[in-house]
Amino acid sequence: QPQPAGKLFQFKLVLLGESAVGKSSLVLRFVKDQFDDYRESTIGAAFLTQTISLDDATTVKFEIWDTAGQERYKSLAPMYYRNANCAVVVYDITQSSSLDKAKSWVKELQRQADPNIVIALAGNKSDLSARRVIETEVAKEYAEEAGLLFFETSAKTAENVNELFTCIAKKMPLDM
Ligand code: GDP
């Protein structure tokens, strides 16, 4: 594997959100550029890495923690976000409950996680626009108020997936 030129910055990233919003699928798209309609749920916590070159001199490596069973094992979640540098909180544009759940994760992160954590809100399954129940503007306005990066993504079509992670990478402290 070729070594990246310039500086390598490594950050821990966690994914949070209601079950079945597509957290694992977003990771699979970002890391392997794959999508699976019938993938099995993650068991426990999956750990993957992916790098993004921002320019010739700067490479960002994400250590990605995708945790399953966040509903059942809610008490374990702080273990995952405690040392996280960034978080992607995911909802599904076709499930109104999932935005409420996302908001509660954001609140928890803003109270309990590292105060410098970079948080992105991702409205996933943008390919299912015929079944949309959460309007873009509503989520965008909330994200602005709460100080979050915001993207509507599709793990299925890959829309905005690289853009989401690249935007997070650019927000990270890269001047050490
Ligand atoms: P998780 O529980 O949040 O990790 O969700 P999964 O990644 O396991 O996805 C749940 C289901 O939604 C699976 O059947 C996926 O194939 C499907 N899914 C995930 N992302 C998308 C997407 O962007 N578009 C569509 N149409 N389906 C998706």
PDB file of C-alpha atoms and ligand atoms in Angstrom:
ATOM      1  CA  GLN A   1       0.000   0.000   0.000  1.00  0.00           C
ATOM      2  CA  PRO A   2       1.505   3.363  -0.981  1.00  0.00           C
ATOM      3  CA  GLN A   3       2.170   5.725   1.873  1.00  0.00           C
ATOM      4  CA  PRO A   4       0.294   9.005   1.572  1.00  0.00           C
ATOM      5  CA  ALA A   5       2.450  11.998   0.817  1.00  0.00           C
ATOM      6  CA  GLY A   6       2.363  14.834   3.282  1.00  0.00           C
ATOM      7  CA  LYS A   7       0.619  14.629   6.596  1.00  0.00           C
ATOM      8  CA  LEU A   8      -1.766  11.938   7.745  1.00  0.00           C
ATOM      9  CA  PHE A   9      -4.450  12.927  10.223  1.00  0.00           C
ATOM     10  CA  GLN A  10      -6.432  10.214  11.938  1.00  0.00           C
ATOM     11  CA  PHE A  11      -9.871  10.695  13.452  1.00  0.00           C
ATOM     12  CA  LYS A  12     -12.403   8.480  15.153  1.00  0.00           C
ATOM     13  CA  LEU A  13     -15.876   8.694  13.626  1.00  0.00           C
ATOM     14  CA  VAL A  14     -19.064   7.148  15.036  1.00  0.00           C
ATOM     15  CA  LEU A  15     -22.398   6.531  13.336  1.00  0.00           C
ATOM     16  CA  LEU A  16     -25.577   6.948  15.347  1.00  0.00           C
ATOM     17  CA  GLY A  17     -29.260   6.796  14.472  1.00  0.00           C
ATOM     18  CA  GLU A  18     -32.384   4.717  14.549  1.00  0.00           C
ATOM     19  CA  SER A  19     -32.147   1.135  13.417  1.00  0.00           C
ATOM     20  CA  ALA A  20     -32.486   0.542   9.644  1.00  0.00           C
ATOM     21  CA  VAL A  21     -31.852   4.142   8.576  1.00  0.00           C
ATOM     22  CA  GLY A  22     -28.828   2.904   6.631  1.00  0.00           C
ATOM     23  CA  LYS A  23     -25.820   3.503   8.889  1.00  0.00           C
ATOM     24  CA  SER A  24     -24.004   0.324   7.872  1.00  0.00           C
ATOM     25  CA  SER A  25     -24.955   0.873   4.244  1.00  0.00           C
ATOM     26  CA  LEU A  26     -23.412   4.356   4.259  1.00  0.00           C
ATOM     27  CA  VAL A  27     -20.199   2.923   5.664  1.00  0.00           C
ATOM     28  CA  LEU A  28     -20.195   0.110   3.097  1.00  0.00           C
ATOM     29  CA  ARG A  29     -20.694   2.650   0.288  1.00  0.00           C
ATOM     30  CA  PHE A  30     -17.968   4.947   1.595  1.00  0.00           C
ATOM     31  CA  VAL A  31     -15.398   2.258   2.370  1.00  0.00           C
ATOM     32  CA  LYS A  32     -16.032  -0.337  -0.362  1.00  0.00           C
ATOM     33  CA  ASP A  33     -18.254   1.504  -2.845  1.00  0.00           C
ATOM     34  CA  GLN A  34     -20.815  -1.280  -2.549  1.00  0.00           C
ATOM     35  CA  PHE A  35     -24.502  -1.546  -1.702  1.00  0.00           C
ATOM     36  CA  ASP A  36     -26.517  -4.575  -0.680  1.00  0.00           C
ATOM     37  CA  ASP A  37     -30.337  -4.522  -0.521  1.00  0.00           C
ATOM     38  CA  TYR A  38     -30.426  -7.576   1.702  1.00  0.00           C
ATOM     39  CA  ARG A  39     -27.456  -7.136   3.956  1.00  0.00           C
ATOM     40  CA  GLU A  40     -27.621  -8.614   7.425  1.00  0.00           C
ATOM     41  CA  SER A  41     -27.564  -6.276  10.379  1.00  0.00           C
ATOM     42  CA  THR A  42     -24.274  -5.523  11.989  1.00  0.00           C
ATOM     43  CA  ILE A  43     -23.599  -7.643  15.017  1.00  0.00           C
ATOM     44  CA  GLY A  44     -21.927  -5.691  17.774  1.00  0.00           C
ATOM     45  CA  ALA A  45     -19.588  -3.007  16.578  1.00  0.00           C
ATOM     46  CA  ALA A  46     -17.931  -3.016  13.178  1.00  0.00           C
ATOM     47  CA  PHE A  47     -14.687  -1.161  12.752  1.00  0.00           C
ATOM     48  CA  LEU A  48     -13.491   0.003   9.343  1.00  0.00           C
ATOM     49  CA  THR A  49     -11.051   2.581   8.071  1.00  0.00           C
ATOM     50  CA  GLN A  50     -11.047   4.775   4.994  1.00  0.00           C
ATOM     51  CA  THR A  51      -8.780   7.591   3.896  1.00  0.00           C
ATOM     52  CA  ILE A  52      -9.551  10.775   1.994  1.00  0.00           C
ATOM     53  CA  SER A  53      -6.871  12.868   0.298  1.00  0.00           C
ATOM     54  CA  LEU A  54      -7.783  16.504   0.667  1.00  0.00           C
ATOM     55  CA  ASP A  55      -4.749  17.689  -1.270  1.00  0.00           C
ATOM     56  CA  ASP A  56      -1.175  16.560  -2.009  1.00  0.00           C
ATOM     57  CA  ALA A  57      -0.118  17.437   1.496  1.00  0.00           C
ATOM     58  CA  THR A  58      -3.087  16.274   3.550  1.00  0.00           C
ATOM     59  CA  THR A  59      -4.676  12.881   4.026  1.00  0.00           C
ATOM     60  CA  VAL A  60      -7.442  12.212   6.526  1.00  0.00           C
ATOM     61  CA  LYS A  61      -7.951   8.704   7.825  1.00  0.00           C
ATOM     62  CA  PHE A  62     -11.262   7.886   9.453  1.00  0.00           C
ATOM     63  CA  GLU A  63     -11.561   5.053  11.953  1.00  0.00           C
ATOM     64  CA  ILE A  64     -15.246   4.318  11.582  1.00  0.00           C
ATOM     65  CA  TRP A  65     -17.298   2.753  14.373  1.00  0.00           C
ATOM     66  CA  ASP A  66     -20.669   1.467  13.280  1.00  0.00           C
ATOM     67  CA  THR A  67     -22.539   0.157  16.294  1.00  0.00           C
ATOM     68  CA  ALA A  68     -25.508  -2.158  16.042  1.00  0.00           C
ATOM     69  CA  GLY A  69     -28.284  -2.555  18.549  1.00  0.00           C
ATOM     70  CA  GLN A  70     -28.086   0.997  19.803  1.00  0.00           C
ATOM     71  CA  GLU A  71     -31.660   0.665  21.026  1.00  0.00           C
ATOM     72  CA  ARG A  72     -31.012  -2.512  22.978  1.00  0.00           C
ATOM     73  CA  TYR A  73     -27.588  -1.549  24.206  1.00  0.00           C
ATOM     74  CA  LYS A  74     -28.072   2.168  24.668  1.00  0.00           C
ATOM     75  CA  SER A  75     -25.913   2.147  27.786  1.00  0.00           C
ATOM     76  CA  LEU A  76     -22.932   1.146  25.639  1.00  0.00           C
ATOM     77  CA  ALA A  77     -23.224   4.068  23.242  1.00  0.00           C
ATOM     78  CA  PRO A  78     -21.129   6.475  25.351  1.00  0.00           C
ATOM     79  CA  MET A  79     -18.246   4.031  25.032  1.00  0.00           C
ATOM     80  CA  TYR A  80     -18.329   4.586  21.269  1.00  0.00           C
ATOM     81  CA  TYR A  81     -18.734   8.328  21.173  1.00  0.00           C
ATOM     82  CA  ARG A  82     -16.603   9.199  24.186  1.00  0.00           C
ATOM     83  CA  ASN A  83     -13.345   9.561  22.235  1.00  0.00           C
ATOM     84  CA  ALA A  84     -14.965  10.330  18.913  1.00  0.00           C
ATOM     85  CA  ASN A  85     -13.712  13.318  16.917  1.00  0.00           C
ATOM     86  CA  CYS A  86     -16.704  13.271  14.601  1.00  0.00           C
ATOM     87  CA  ALA A  87     -20.144  11.747  14.370  1.00  0.00           C
ATOM     88  CA  VAL A  88     -22.600  11.088  11.570  1.00  0.00           C
ATOM     89  CA  VAL A  89     -26.145  11.059  12.897  1.00  0.00           C
ATOM     90  CA  VAL A  90     -28.365   9.387  10.341  1.00  0.00           C
ATOM     91  CA  TYR A  91     -32.097   9.507   9.725  1.00  0.00           C
ATOM     92  CA  ASP A  92     -34.234   8.088   6.926  1.00  0.00           C
ATOM     93  CA  ILE A  93     -36.160  10.673   4.869  1.00  0.00           C
ATOM     94  CA  THR A  94     -39.079   8.195   4.672  1.00  0.00           C
ATOM     95  CA  GLN A  95     -39.438   7.675   8.465  1.00  0.00           C
ATOM     96  CA  SER A  96     -40.534  10.633  10.556  1.00  0.00           C
ATOM     97  CA  SER A  97     -39.596   8.933  13.848  1.00  0.00           C
ATOM     98  CA  SER A  98     -36.013   8.695  12.658  1.00  0.00           C
ATOM     99  CA  LEU A  99     -35.496  12.472  12.654  1.00  0.00           C
ATOM    100  CA  ASP A 100     -36.738  12.677  16.263  1.00  0.00           C
ATOM    101  CA  LYS A 101     -34.314   9.911  17.155  1.00  0.00           C
ATOM    102  CA  ALA A 102     -31.503  11.737  15.345  1.00  0.00           C
ATOM    103  CA  LYS A 103     -32.269  14.901  17.307  1.00  0.00           C
ATOM    104  CA  SER A 104     -32.056  13.022  20.581  1.00  0.00           C
ATOM    105  CA  TRP A 105     -28.648  11.621  19.576  1.00  0.00           C
ATOM    106  CA  VAL A 106     -27.454  15.108  18.687  1.00  0.00           C
ATOM    107  CA  LYS A 107     -28.586  16.395  22.072  1.00  0.00           C
ATOM    108  CA  GLU A 108     -26.810  13.564  23.836  1.00  0.00           C
ATOM    109  CA  LEU A 109     -23.609  14.165  21.851  1.00  0.00           C
ATOM    110  CA  GLN A 110     -23.703  17.886  22.517  1.00  0.00           C
ATOM    111  CA  ARG A 111     -24.046  17.222  26.252  1.00  0.00           C
ATOM    112  CA  GLN A 112     -21.763  14.242  26.716  1.00  0.00           C
ATOM    113  CA  ALA A 113     -19.259  13.933  23.891  1.00  0.00           C
ATOM    114  CA  ASP A 114     -16.048  15.897  23.337  1.00  0.00           C
ATOM    115  CA  PRO A 115     -17.035  19.581  23.071  1.00  0.00           C
ATOM    116  CA  ASN A 116     -15.024  19.851  19.843  1.00  0.00           C
ATOM    117  CA  ILE A 117     -16.795  16.961  18.137  1.00  0.00           C
ATOM    118  CA  VAL A 118     -17.837  17.655  14.531  1.00  0.00           C
ATOM    119  CA  ILE A 119     -21.369  16.401  13.948  1.00  0.00           C
ATOM    120  CA  ALA A 120     -23.020  15.817  10.578  1.00  0.00           C
ATOM    121  CA  LEU A 121     -26.690  15.063  10.049  1.00  0.00           C
ATOM    122  CA  ALA A 122     -27.384  12.729   7.129  1.00  0.00           C
ATOM    123  CA  GLY A 123     -30.893  12.309   5.698  1.00  0.00           C
ATOM    124  CA  ASN A 124     -30.406   8.955   4.024  1.00  0.00           C
ATOM    125  CA  LYS A 125     -32.410   7.075   1.335  1.00  0.00           C
ATOM    126  CA  SER A 126     -32.716  10.180  -0.843  1.00  0.00           C
ATOM    127  CA  ASP A 127     -33.364   7.800  -3.762  1.00  0.00           C
ATOM    128  CA  LEU A 128     -36.783   7.042  -2.196  1.00  0.00           C
ATOM    129  CA  SER A 129     -38.064  10.556  -2.823  1.00  0.00           C
ATOM    130  CA  ALA A 130     -41.556   9.259  -3.710  1.00  0.00           C
ATOM    131  CA  ARG A 131     -41.885   8.080  -0.112  1.00  0.00           C
ATOM    132  CA  ARG A 132     -40.334  11.149   1.464  1.00  0.00           C
ATOM    133  CA  VAL A 133     -41.982  12.403   4.681  1.00  0.00           C
ATOM    134  CA  ILE A 134     -39.200  14.690   5.943  1.00  0.00           C
ATOM    135  CA  GLU A 135     -38.778  17.803   3.823  1.00  0.00           C
ATOM    136  CA  THR A 136     -35.231  18.890   3.091  1.00  0.00           C
ATOM    137  CA  GLU A 137     -35.830  22.436   4.329  1.00  0.00           C
ATOM    138  CA  VAL A 138     -37.149  21.261   7.711  1.00  0.00           C
ATOM    139  CA  ALA A 139     -34.088  19.135   8.395  1.00  0.00           C
ATOM    140  CA  LYS A 140     -31.721  21.741   6.980  1.00  0.00           C
ATOM    141  CA  GLU A 141     -33.127  24.440   9.229  1.00  0.00           C
ATOM    142  CA  TYR A 142     -32.785  22.203  12.277  1.00  0.00           C
ATOM    143  CA  ALA A 143     -29.196  21.347  11.289  1.00  0.00           C
ATOM    144  CA  GLU A 144     -28.287  25.021  10.952  1.00  0.00           C
ATOM    145  CA  GLU A 145     -29.794  25.866  14.348  1.00  0.00           C
ATOM    146  CA  ALA A 146     -27.982  22.966  15.981  1.00  0.00           C
ATOM    147  CA  GLY A 147     -24.657  23.734  14.245  1.00  0.00           C
ATOM    148  CA  LEU A 148     -24.483  20.517  12.240  1.00  0.00           C
ATOM    149  CA  LEU A 149     -23.202  19.780   8.764  1.00  0.00           C
ATOM    150  CA  PHE A 150     -26.094  18.546   6.660  1.00  0.00           C
ATOM    151  CA  PHE A 151     -26.444  16.278   3.640  1.00  0.00           C
ATOM    152  CA  GLU A 152     -29.162  14.179   2.082  1.00  0.00           C
ATOM    153  CA  THR A 153     -27.511  10.948   1.022  1.00  0.00           C
ATOM    154  CA  SER A 154     -28.239   7.672  -0.668  1.00  0.00           C
ATOM    155  CA  ALA A 155     -26.124   4.668   0.175  1.00  0.00           C
ATOM    156  CA  LYS A 156     -27.920   2.966  -2.707  1.00  0.00           C
ATOM    157  CA  THR A 157     -27.060   5.428  -5.502  1.00  0.00           C
ATOM    158  CA  ALA A 158     -23.987   6.882  -3.709  1.00  0.00           C
ATOM    159  CA  GLU A 159     -25.454  10.385  -3.920  1.00  0.00           C
ATOM    160  CA  ASN A 160     -23.579  12.734  -1.565  1.00  0.00           C
ATOM    161  CA  VAL A 161     -21.816   9.935   0.323  1.00  0.00           C
ATOM    162  CA  ASN A 162     -18.260  10.985  -0.547  1.00  0.00           C
ATOM    163  CA  GLU A 163     -19.326  14.623  -0.248  1.00  0.00           C
ATOM    164  CA  LEU A 164     -20.532  13.993   3.315  1.00  0.00           C
ATOM    165  CA  PHE A 165     -17.283  12.409   4.490  1.00  0.00           C
ATOM    166  CA  THR A 166     -15.118  14.902   2.586  1.00  0.00           C
ATOM    167  CA  CYS A 167     -16.974  17.799   4.167  1.00  0.00           C
ATOM    168  CA  ILE A 168     -16.381  16.304   7.614  1.00  0.00           C
ATOM    169  CA  ALA A 169     -12.684  15.801   6.793  1.00  0.00           C
ATOM    170  CA  LYS A 170     -12.373  19.473   5.839  1.00  0.00           C
ATOM    171  CA  LYS A 171     -13.951  20.519   9.149  1.00  0.00           C
ATOM    172  CA  MET A 172     -11.430  18.585  11.213  1.00  0.00           C
ATOM    173  CA  PRO A 173      -8.499  20.331  12.867  1.00  0.00           C
ATOM    174  CA  LEU A 174      -5.721  19.869  10.306  1.00  0.00           C
ATOM    175  CA  ASP A 175      -3.151  22.309  11.576  1.00  0.00           C
ATOM    176  CA  MET A 176      -1.267  20.349  14.189  1.00  0.00           C
TER     177      MET A 176
HETATM  178  P1  GDP B   1     -28.659   0.376   9.899  1.00  0.00           P
HETATM  179  O1  GDP B   1     -29.457  -0.516  10.797  1.00  0.00           O
HETATM  180  O2  GDP B   1     -28.915   1.826  10.207  1.00  0.00           O
HETATM  181  O3  GDP B   1     -27.192   0.061   9.846  1.00  0.00           O
HETATM  182  O4  GDP B   1     -29.261   0.178   8.413  1.00  0.00           O
HETATM  183  P2  GDP B   1     -28.728  -0.772   7.225  1.00  0.00           P
HETATM  184  O5  GDP B   1     -27.509  -0.206   6.614  1.00  0.00           O
HETATM  185  O6  GDP B   1     -28.670  -2.181   7.734  1.00  0.00           O
HETATM  186  O7  GDP B   1     -29.920  -0.590   6.169  1.00  0.00           O
HETATM  187  C1  GDP B   1     -31.239  -0.956   6.484  1.00  0.00           C
HETATM  188  C2  GDP B   1     -31.987  -1.262   5.188  1.00  0.00           C
HETATM  189  O8  GDP B   1     -32.128  -0.088   4.411  1.00  0.00           O
HETATM  190  C3  GDP B   1     -31.279  -2.295   4.291  1.00  0.00           C
HETATM  191  O9  GDP B   1     -32.272  -3.102   3.677  1.00  0.00           O
HETATM  192  C4  GDP B   1     -30.587  -1.421   3.261  1.00  0.00           C
HETATM  193  O10 GDP B   1     -30.406  -2.108   2.043  1.00  0.00           O
HETATM  194  C5  GDP B   1     -31.572  -0.263   3.117  1.00  0.00           C
HETATM  195  N1  GDP B   1     -30.886   0.999   2.741  1.00  0.00           N
HETATM  196  C6  GDP B   1     -29.815   1.548   3.338  1.00  0.00           C
HETATM  197  N2  GDP B   1     -29.474   2.701   2.745  1.00  0.00           N
HETATM  198  C7  GDP B   1     -30.365   2.882   1.727  1.00  0.00           C
HETATM  199  C8  GDP B   1     -30.528   3.903   0.735  1.00  0.00           C
HETATM  200  O11 GDP B   1     -29.804   4.903   0.643  1.00  0.00           O
HETATM  201  N3  GDP B   1     -31.578   3.734  -0.140  1.00  0.00           N
HETATM  202  C9  GDP B   1     -32.416   2.660  -0.073  1.00  0.00           C
HETATM  203  N4  GDP B   1     -33.396   2.599  -0.977  1.00  0.00           N
HETATM  204  N5  GDP B   1     -32.280   1.693   0.849  1.00  0.00           N
HETATM  205  C10 GDP B   1     -31.265   1.802   1.734  1.00  0.00           C
END
